[in-house]
Short mmCIF file of C-alpha atoms and ligand atoms in Angstrom, two decimals:
data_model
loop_
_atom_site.label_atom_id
_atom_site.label_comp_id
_atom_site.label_asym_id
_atom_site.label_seq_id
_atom_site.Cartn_x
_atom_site.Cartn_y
_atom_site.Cartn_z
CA UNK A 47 -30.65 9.58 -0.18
CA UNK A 48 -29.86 6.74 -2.87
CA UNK A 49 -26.63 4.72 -2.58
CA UNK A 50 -25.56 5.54 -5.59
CA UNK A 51 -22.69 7.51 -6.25
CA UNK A 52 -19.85 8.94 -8.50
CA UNK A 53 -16.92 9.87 -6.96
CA UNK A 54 -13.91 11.94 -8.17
CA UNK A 55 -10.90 10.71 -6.44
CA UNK A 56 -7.22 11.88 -6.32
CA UNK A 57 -4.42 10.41 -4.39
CA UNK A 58 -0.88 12.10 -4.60
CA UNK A 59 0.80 10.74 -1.41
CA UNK A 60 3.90 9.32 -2.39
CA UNK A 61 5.49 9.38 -6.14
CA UNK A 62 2.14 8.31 -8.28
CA UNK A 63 -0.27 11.08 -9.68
CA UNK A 64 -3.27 9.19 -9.59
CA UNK A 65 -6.78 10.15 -10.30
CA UNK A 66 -10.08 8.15 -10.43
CA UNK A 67 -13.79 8.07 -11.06
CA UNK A 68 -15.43 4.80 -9.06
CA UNK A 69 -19.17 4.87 -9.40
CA UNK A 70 -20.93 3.01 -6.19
CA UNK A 71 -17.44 2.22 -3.93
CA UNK A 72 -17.12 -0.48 -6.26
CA UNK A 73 -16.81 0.07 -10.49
CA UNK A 74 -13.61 1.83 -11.83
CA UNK A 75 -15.53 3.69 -14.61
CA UNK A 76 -11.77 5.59 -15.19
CA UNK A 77 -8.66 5.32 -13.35
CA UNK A 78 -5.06 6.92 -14.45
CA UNK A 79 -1.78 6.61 -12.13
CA UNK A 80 1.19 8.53 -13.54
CA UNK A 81 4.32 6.96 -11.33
CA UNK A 82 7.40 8.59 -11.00
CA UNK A 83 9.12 5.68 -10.10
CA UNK A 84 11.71 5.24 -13.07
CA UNK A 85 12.69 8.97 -12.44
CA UNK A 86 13.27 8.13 -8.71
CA UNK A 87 14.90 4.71 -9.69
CA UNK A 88 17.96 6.85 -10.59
CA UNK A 89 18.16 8.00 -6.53
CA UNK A 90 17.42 4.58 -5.28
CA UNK A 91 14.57 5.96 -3.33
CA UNK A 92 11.91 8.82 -3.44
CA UNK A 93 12.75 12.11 -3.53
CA UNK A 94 10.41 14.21 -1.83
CA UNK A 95 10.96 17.71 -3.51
CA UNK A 96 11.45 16.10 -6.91
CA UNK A 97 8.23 13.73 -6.29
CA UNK A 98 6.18 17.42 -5.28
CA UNK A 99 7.47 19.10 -8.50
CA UNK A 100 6.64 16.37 -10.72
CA UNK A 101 2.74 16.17 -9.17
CA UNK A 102 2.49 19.28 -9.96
CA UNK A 103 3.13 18.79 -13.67
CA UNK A 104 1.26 16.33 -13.75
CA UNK A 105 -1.81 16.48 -11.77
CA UNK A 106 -3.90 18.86 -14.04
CA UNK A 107 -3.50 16.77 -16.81
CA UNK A 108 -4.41 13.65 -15.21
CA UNK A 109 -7.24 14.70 -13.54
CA UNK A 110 -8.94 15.93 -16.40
CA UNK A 111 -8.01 12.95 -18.92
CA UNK A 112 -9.48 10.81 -16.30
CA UNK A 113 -12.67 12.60 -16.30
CA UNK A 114 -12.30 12.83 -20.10
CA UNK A 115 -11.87 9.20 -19.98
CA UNK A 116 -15.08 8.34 -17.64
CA UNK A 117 -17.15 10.42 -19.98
CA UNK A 118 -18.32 12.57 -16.97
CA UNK A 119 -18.40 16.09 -16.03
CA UNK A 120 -18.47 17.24 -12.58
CA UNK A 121 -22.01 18.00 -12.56
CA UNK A 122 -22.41 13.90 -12.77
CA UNK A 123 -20.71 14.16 -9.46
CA UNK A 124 -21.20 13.49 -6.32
CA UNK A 125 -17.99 14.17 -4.22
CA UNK A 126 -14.62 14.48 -4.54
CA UNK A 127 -12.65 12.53 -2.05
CA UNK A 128 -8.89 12.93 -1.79
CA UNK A 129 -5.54 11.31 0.21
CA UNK A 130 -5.22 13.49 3.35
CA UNK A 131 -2.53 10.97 4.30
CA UNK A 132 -0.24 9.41 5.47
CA UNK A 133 2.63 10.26 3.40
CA UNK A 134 5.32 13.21 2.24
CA UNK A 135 3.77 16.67 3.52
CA UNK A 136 4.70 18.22 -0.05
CA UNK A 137 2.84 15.39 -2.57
CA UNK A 138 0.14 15.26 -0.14
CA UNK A 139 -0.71 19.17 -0.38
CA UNK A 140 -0.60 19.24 -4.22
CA UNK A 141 -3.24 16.46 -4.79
CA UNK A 142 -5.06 18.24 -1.54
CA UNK A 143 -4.98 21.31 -3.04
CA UNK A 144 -6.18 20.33 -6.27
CA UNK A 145 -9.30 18.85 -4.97
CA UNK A 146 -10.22 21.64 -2.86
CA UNK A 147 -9.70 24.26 -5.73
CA UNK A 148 -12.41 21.86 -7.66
CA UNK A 149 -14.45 21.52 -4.79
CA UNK A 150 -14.43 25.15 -4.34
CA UNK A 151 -15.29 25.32 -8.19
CA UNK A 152 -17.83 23.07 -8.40
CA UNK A 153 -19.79 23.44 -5.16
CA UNK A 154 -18.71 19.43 -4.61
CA UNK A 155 -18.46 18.22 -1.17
CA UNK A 156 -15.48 17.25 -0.22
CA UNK A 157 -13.90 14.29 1.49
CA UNK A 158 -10.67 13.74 3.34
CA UNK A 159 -9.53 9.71 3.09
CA UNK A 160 -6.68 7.58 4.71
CA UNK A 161 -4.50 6.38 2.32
CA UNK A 162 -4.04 3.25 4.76
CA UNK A 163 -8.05 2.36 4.75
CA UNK A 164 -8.18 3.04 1.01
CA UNK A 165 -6.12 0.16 0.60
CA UNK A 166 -7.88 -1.56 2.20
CA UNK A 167 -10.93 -1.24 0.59
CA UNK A 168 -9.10 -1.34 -3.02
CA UNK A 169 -10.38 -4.44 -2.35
CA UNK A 170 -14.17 -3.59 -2.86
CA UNK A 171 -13.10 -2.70 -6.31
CA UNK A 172 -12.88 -6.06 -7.01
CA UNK A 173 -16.64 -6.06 -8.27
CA UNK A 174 -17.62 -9.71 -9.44
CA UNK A 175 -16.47 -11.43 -6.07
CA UNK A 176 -19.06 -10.82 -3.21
CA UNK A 177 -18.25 -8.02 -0.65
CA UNK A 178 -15.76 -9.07 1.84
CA UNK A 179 -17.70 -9.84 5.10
CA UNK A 180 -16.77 -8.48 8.81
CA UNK A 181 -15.23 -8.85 10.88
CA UNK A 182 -12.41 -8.65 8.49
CA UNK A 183 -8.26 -8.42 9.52
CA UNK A 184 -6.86 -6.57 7.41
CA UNK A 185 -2.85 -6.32 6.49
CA UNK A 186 -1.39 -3.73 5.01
CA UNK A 187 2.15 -3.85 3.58
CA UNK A 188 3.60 -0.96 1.76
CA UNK A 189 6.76 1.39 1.07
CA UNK A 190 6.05 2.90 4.61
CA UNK A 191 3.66 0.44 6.53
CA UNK A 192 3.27 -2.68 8.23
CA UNK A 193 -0.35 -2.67 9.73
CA UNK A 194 -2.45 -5.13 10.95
CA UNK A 195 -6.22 -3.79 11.41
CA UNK A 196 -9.26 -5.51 12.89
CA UNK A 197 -12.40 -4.33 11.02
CA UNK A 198 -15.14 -4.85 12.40
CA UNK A 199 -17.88 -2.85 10.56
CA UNK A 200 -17.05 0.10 7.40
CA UNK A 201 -15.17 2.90 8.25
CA UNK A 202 -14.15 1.46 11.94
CA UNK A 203 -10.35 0.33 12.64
CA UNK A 204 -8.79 -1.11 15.69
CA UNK A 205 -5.09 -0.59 14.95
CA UNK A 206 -3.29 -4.35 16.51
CA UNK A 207 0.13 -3.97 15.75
CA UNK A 208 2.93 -2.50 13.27
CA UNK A 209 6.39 -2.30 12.58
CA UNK A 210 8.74 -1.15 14.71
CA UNK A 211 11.31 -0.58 12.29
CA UNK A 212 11.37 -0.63 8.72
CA UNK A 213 8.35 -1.66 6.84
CA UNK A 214 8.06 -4.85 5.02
CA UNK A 215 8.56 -2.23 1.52
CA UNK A 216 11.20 -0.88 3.01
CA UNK A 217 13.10 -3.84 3.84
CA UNK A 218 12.16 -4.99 0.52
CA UNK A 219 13.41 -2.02 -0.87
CA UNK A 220 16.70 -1.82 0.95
CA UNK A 221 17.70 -5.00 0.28
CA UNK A 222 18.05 -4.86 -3.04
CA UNK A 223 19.64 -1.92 -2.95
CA UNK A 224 22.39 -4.17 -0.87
CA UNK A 225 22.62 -6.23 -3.29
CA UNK A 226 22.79 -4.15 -6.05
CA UNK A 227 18.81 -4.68 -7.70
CA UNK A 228 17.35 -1.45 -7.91
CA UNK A 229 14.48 0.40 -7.07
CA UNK A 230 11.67 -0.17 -6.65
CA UNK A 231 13.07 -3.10 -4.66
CA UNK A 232 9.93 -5.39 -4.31
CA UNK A 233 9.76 -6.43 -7.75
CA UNK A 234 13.29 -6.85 -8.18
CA UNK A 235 13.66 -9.24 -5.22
CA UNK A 236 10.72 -11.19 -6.08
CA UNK A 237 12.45 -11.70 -9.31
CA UNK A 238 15.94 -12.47 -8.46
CA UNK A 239 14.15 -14.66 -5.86
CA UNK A 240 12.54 -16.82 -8.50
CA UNK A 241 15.46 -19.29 -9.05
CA UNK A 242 16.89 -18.97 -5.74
CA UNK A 243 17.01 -21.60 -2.75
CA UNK A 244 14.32 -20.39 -0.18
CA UNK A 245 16.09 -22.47 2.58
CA UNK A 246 20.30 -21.37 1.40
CA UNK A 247 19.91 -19.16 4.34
CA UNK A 248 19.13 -19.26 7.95
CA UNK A 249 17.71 -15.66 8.24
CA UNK A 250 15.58 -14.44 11.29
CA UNK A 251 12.21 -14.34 11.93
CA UNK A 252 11.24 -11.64 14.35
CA UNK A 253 8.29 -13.13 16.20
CA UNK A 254 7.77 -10.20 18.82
CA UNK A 255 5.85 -12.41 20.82
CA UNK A 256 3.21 -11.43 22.81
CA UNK A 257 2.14 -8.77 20.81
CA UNK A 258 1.06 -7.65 16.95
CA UNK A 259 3.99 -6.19 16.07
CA UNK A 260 6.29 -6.44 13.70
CA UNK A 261 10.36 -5.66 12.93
CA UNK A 262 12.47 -5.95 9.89
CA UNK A 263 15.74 -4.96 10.62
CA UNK A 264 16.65 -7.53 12.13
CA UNK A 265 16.63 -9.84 9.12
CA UNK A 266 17.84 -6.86 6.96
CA UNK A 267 21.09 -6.50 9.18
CA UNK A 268 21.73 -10.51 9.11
CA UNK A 269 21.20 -10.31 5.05
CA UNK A 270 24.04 -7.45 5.08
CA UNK A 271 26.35 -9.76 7.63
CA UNK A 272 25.92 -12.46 5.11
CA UNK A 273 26.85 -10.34 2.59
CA UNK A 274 29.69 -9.01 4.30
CA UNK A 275 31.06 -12.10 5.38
CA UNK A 276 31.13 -13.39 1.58
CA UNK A 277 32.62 -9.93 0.11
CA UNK A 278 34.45 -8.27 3.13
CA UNK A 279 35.63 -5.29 0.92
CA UNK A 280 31.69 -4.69 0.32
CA UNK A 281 31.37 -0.78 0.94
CA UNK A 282 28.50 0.55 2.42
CA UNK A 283 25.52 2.59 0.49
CA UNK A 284 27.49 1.87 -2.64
CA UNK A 285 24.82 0.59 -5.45
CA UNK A 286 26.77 -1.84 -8.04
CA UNK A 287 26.01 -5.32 -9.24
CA UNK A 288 27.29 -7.83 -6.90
CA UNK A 289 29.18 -10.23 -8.94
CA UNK A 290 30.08 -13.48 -7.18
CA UNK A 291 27.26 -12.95 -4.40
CA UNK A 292 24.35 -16.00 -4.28
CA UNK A 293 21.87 -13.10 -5.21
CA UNK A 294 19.15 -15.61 -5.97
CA UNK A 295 19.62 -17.80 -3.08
CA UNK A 296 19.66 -14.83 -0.52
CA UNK A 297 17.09 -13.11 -1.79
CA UNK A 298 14.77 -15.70 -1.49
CA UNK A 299 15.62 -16.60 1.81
CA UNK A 300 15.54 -13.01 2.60
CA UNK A 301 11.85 -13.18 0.42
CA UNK A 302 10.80 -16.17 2.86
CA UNK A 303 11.95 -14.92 6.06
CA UNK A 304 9.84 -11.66 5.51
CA UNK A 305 6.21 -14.14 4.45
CA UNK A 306 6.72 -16.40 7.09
CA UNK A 307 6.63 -13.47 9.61
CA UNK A 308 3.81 -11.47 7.80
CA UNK A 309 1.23 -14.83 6.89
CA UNK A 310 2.08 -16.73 10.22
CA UNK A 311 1.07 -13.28 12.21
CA UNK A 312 -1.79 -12.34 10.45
CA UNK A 313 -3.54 -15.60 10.24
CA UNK A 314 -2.76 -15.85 14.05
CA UNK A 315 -4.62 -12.40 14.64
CA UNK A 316 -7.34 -13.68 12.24
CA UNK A 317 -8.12 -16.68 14.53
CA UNK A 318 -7.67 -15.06 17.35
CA UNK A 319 -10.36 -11.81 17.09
CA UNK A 320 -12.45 -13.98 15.12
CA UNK A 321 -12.08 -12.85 11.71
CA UNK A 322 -14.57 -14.18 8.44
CA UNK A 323 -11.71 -12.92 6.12
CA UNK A 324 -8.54 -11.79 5.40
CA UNK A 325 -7.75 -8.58 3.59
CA UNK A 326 -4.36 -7.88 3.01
CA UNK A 327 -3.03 -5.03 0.61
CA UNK A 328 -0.45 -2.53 -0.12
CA UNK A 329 2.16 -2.52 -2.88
CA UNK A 330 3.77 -5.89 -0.96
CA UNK A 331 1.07 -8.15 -1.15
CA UNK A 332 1.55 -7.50 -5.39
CA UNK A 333 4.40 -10.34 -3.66
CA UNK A 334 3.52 -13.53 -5.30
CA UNK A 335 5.31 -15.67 -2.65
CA UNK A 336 3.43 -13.90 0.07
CA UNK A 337 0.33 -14.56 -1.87
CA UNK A 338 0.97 -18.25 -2.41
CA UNK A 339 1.72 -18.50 1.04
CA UNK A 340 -1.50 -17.03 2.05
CA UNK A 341 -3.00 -19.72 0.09
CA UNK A 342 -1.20 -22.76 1.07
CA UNK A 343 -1.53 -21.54 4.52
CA UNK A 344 -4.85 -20.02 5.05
CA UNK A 345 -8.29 -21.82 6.22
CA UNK A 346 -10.18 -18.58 6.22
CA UNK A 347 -10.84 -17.14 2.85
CA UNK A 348 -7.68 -14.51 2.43
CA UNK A 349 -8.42 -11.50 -0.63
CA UNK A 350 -5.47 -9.47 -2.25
CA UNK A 351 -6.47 -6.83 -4.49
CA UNK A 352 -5.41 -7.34 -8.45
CA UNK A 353 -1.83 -6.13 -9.36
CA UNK A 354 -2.75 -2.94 -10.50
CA UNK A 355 -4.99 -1.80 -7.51
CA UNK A 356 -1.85 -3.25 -4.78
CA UNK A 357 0.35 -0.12 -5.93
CA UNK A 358 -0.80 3.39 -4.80
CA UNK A 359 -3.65 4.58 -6.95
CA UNK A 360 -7.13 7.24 -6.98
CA UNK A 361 -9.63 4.25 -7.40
CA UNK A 362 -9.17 3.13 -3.99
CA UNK A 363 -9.66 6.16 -2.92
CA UNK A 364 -12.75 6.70 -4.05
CA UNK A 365 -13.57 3.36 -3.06
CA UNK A 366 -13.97 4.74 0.90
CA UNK A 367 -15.30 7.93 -0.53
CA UNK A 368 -18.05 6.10 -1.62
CA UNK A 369 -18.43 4.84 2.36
CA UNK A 370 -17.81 8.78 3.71
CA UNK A 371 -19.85 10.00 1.63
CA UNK A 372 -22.81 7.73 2.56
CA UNK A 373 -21.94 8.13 6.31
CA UNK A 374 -22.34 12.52 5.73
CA UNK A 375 -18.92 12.93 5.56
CA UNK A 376 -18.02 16.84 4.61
CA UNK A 377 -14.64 18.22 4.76
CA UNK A 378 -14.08 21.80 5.15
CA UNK A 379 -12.24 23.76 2.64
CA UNK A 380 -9.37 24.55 5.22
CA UNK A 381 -8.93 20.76 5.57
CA UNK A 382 -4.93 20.49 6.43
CA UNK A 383 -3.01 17.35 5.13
CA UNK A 384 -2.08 14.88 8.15
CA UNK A 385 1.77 13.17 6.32
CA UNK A 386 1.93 11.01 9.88
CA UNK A 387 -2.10 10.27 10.34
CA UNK A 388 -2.13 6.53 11.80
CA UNK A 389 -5.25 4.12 10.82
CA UNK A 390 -7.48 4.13 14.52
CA UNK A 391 -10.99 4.83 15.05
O1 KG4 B 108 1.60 0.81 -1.51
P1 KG4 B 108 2.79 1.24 -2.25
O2 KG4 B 108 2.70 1.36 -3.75
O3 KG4 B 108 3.30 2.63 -1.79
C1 KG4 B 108 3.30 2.99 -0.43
O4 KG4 B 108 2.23 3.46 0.05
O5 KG4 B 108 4.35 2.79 0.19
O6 KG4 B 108 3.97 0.23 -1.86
C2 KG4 B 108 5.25 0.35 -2.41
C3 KG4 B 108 6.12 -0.76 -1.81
C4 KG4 B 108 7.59 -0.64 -2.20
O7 KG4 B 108 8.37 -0.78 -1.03
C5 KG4 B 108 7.81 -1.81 -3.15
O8 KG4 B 108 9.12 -2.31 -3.11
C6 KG4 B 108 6.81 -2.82 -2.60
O9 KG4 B 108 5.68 -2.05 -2.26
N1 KG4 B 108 6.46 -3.83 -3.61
C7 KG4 B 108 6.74 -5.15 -3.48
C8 KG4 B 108 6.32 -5.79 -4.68
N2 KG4 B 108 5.77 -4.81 -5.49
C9 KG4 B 108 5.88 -3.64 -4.81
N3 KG4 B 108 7.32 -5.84 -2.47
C10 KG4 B 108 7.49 -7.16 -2.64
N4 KG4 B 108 7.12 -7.83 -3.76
C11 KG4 B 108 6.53 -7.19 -4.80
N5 KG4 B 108 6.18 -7.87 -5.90
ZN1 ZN B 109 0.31 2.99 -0.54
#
């Protein structure tokens, strides 16, 4: 069997629509992402029966301008891999059930991926650098995960540590909402954080010691006590500007806090299993203080995935179903989604 291949890919496990067509794990010949995220932005948060209705408007016509778009048909081929999970039950079945209904149609094998290893290995996408070598540790910071991975050969994960709380997203995430940013919060604290004091506050660092885990609400229930103690009236869950509130200063303490913890931990795992590299991925490390941290920090060579592949989309996805498909992966057609499926084995 060559190692060539051309995979259809569709991910639909949180609020983007995404489809895909990578050729060889590692060339984007089309990629679309449809987010929902300014629809959501109105809730402050995803939610799940509006994100499931809205794939379902909009899957159809993505899949098909992406294919329109790679100037393929499905008879050019060679799989069609799809998110299985993690993620919300009702966007995962709609992508799921999508790509089986094709598969079905087609005769296409299909493939079941982890939307946790795909981000990983958006990194392969990166095609003019050299393919990252193992064995690699691997960080993964999204919306709903804080993972750190030891890789030591394709398709194999030893799971170290995780949250045991909130994810580094989510703290991101509800943060600003406490101080009145929006959503999604990421982008807004790195951007309120840009003229702010890194050092105005004191915040924690959660060390965990002795282990690979991580916790963030800790440091999100000390930024809400500083709040409070400036603006005493504050109510709770109410989303407002916060007028008179050092929103720069403590959300770049808040922003520093969070990369200490996540750079300091992984580059300790990194020396301590031995790792040639350092992936690290998920819509956080888009973060450009984590990134320059990483940098300033690192002497192992550390890889983050461009800005447009650190946000869920397909092409990652068919990044790994390049890998599955080489290892004989085949997934029946009665293939059930798995929203809690963690990143092991
Ligand atoms: O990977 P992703 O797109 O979706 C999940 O699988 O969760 O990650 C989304 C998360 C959100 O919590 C968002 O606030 C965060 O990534 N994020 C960022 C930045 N851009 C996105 N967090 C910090 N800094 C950013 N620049
Ligand atoms: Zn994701």
């Amino acid at each position: 069997m060559s190692d060539e291949t051309r995979i259809l890919a569709i991910e639909t496990s949180c609020d983007e629509t995404a489809a895909a067509v990578v050729e060889n794990g590692r060339r984007v010949l089309a990629g679309i992402v449809a987010s929902q995220a300014s629809h959501h932005a109105r809730y402050g948060g995803v939610f799940p029966e509006a994100a499931s209705r809205m794939h379902i408007e909009a899957i159809y016509p993505v899949v098909s301008e992406t294919l329109a778009q790679a100037h393929v048909g499905l008879e050019a081929v060679d799989a069609i891999a799809v998110t299985r999970g993690p993620g919300l039950a009702g966007s995962l079945v709609v992508g799921m059930a999508m790509a089986k209904g094709m598969a079905l149609a087609s005769g296409l094998p299909l493939i079941g991926v982890n939307h946790l290893e795909a981000h990983l290995y958006s990194i392969w996408l990166v095609e003019d650098e050299a393919e990252p070598a193992f064995p690699l540790l691997g960080l993964i910071v999204s919306g709903g995960h804080s993972e750190l991975i030891l890789m030591r050969e394709h398709l194999t994960y030893e799971r170290l540590g995780g949250t045991q709380d909130d994810a580094a997203g989510e703290a991101f995430d509800k943060v600003a909402r406490l101080l009145g940013l929006g959503y999604p919060g990421g982008p807004a604290v790195q951007a309120a954080a840009e003229t702010g004091d890194p050092q105005a506050f004191k915040f924690p660092r959660a060390w965990m010691e002795g282990s690979w885990d991580f916790s963030f609400s800790g440091l999100k229930t000390a930024v809400l006590r500083e709040v409070r103690s400036q603006q005493p009236d504050l109510e709770a869950g109410v989303e407002a500007p916060r007028p008179g509130l050092p929103i720069a200063d403590l959300a770049a303490s808040f922003q520093a806090a969070v990369v200490d913890v996540l750079v300091s931990k992984t580059l300790s795992a990194a020396e301590a299993f031995d790792a040639k590299e350092v992936l690290v991925a998920g819509g956080v490390s888009a973060n450009r203080a984590l990134r320059e941290s990483f940098r300033q920090r690192a002497s192992l060579p550390v890889r983050v995935p461009p800005l447009s592949l650190c946000t869920d989309n397909a092409a990652m996805i068919g990044a790994v179903g390049h890998w599955r498909y080489l290892a004989g992966q085949r997934d029946a057609l009665d293939m059930d989604v798995l929203p809690t499926w963690p990143l092991t084995g």
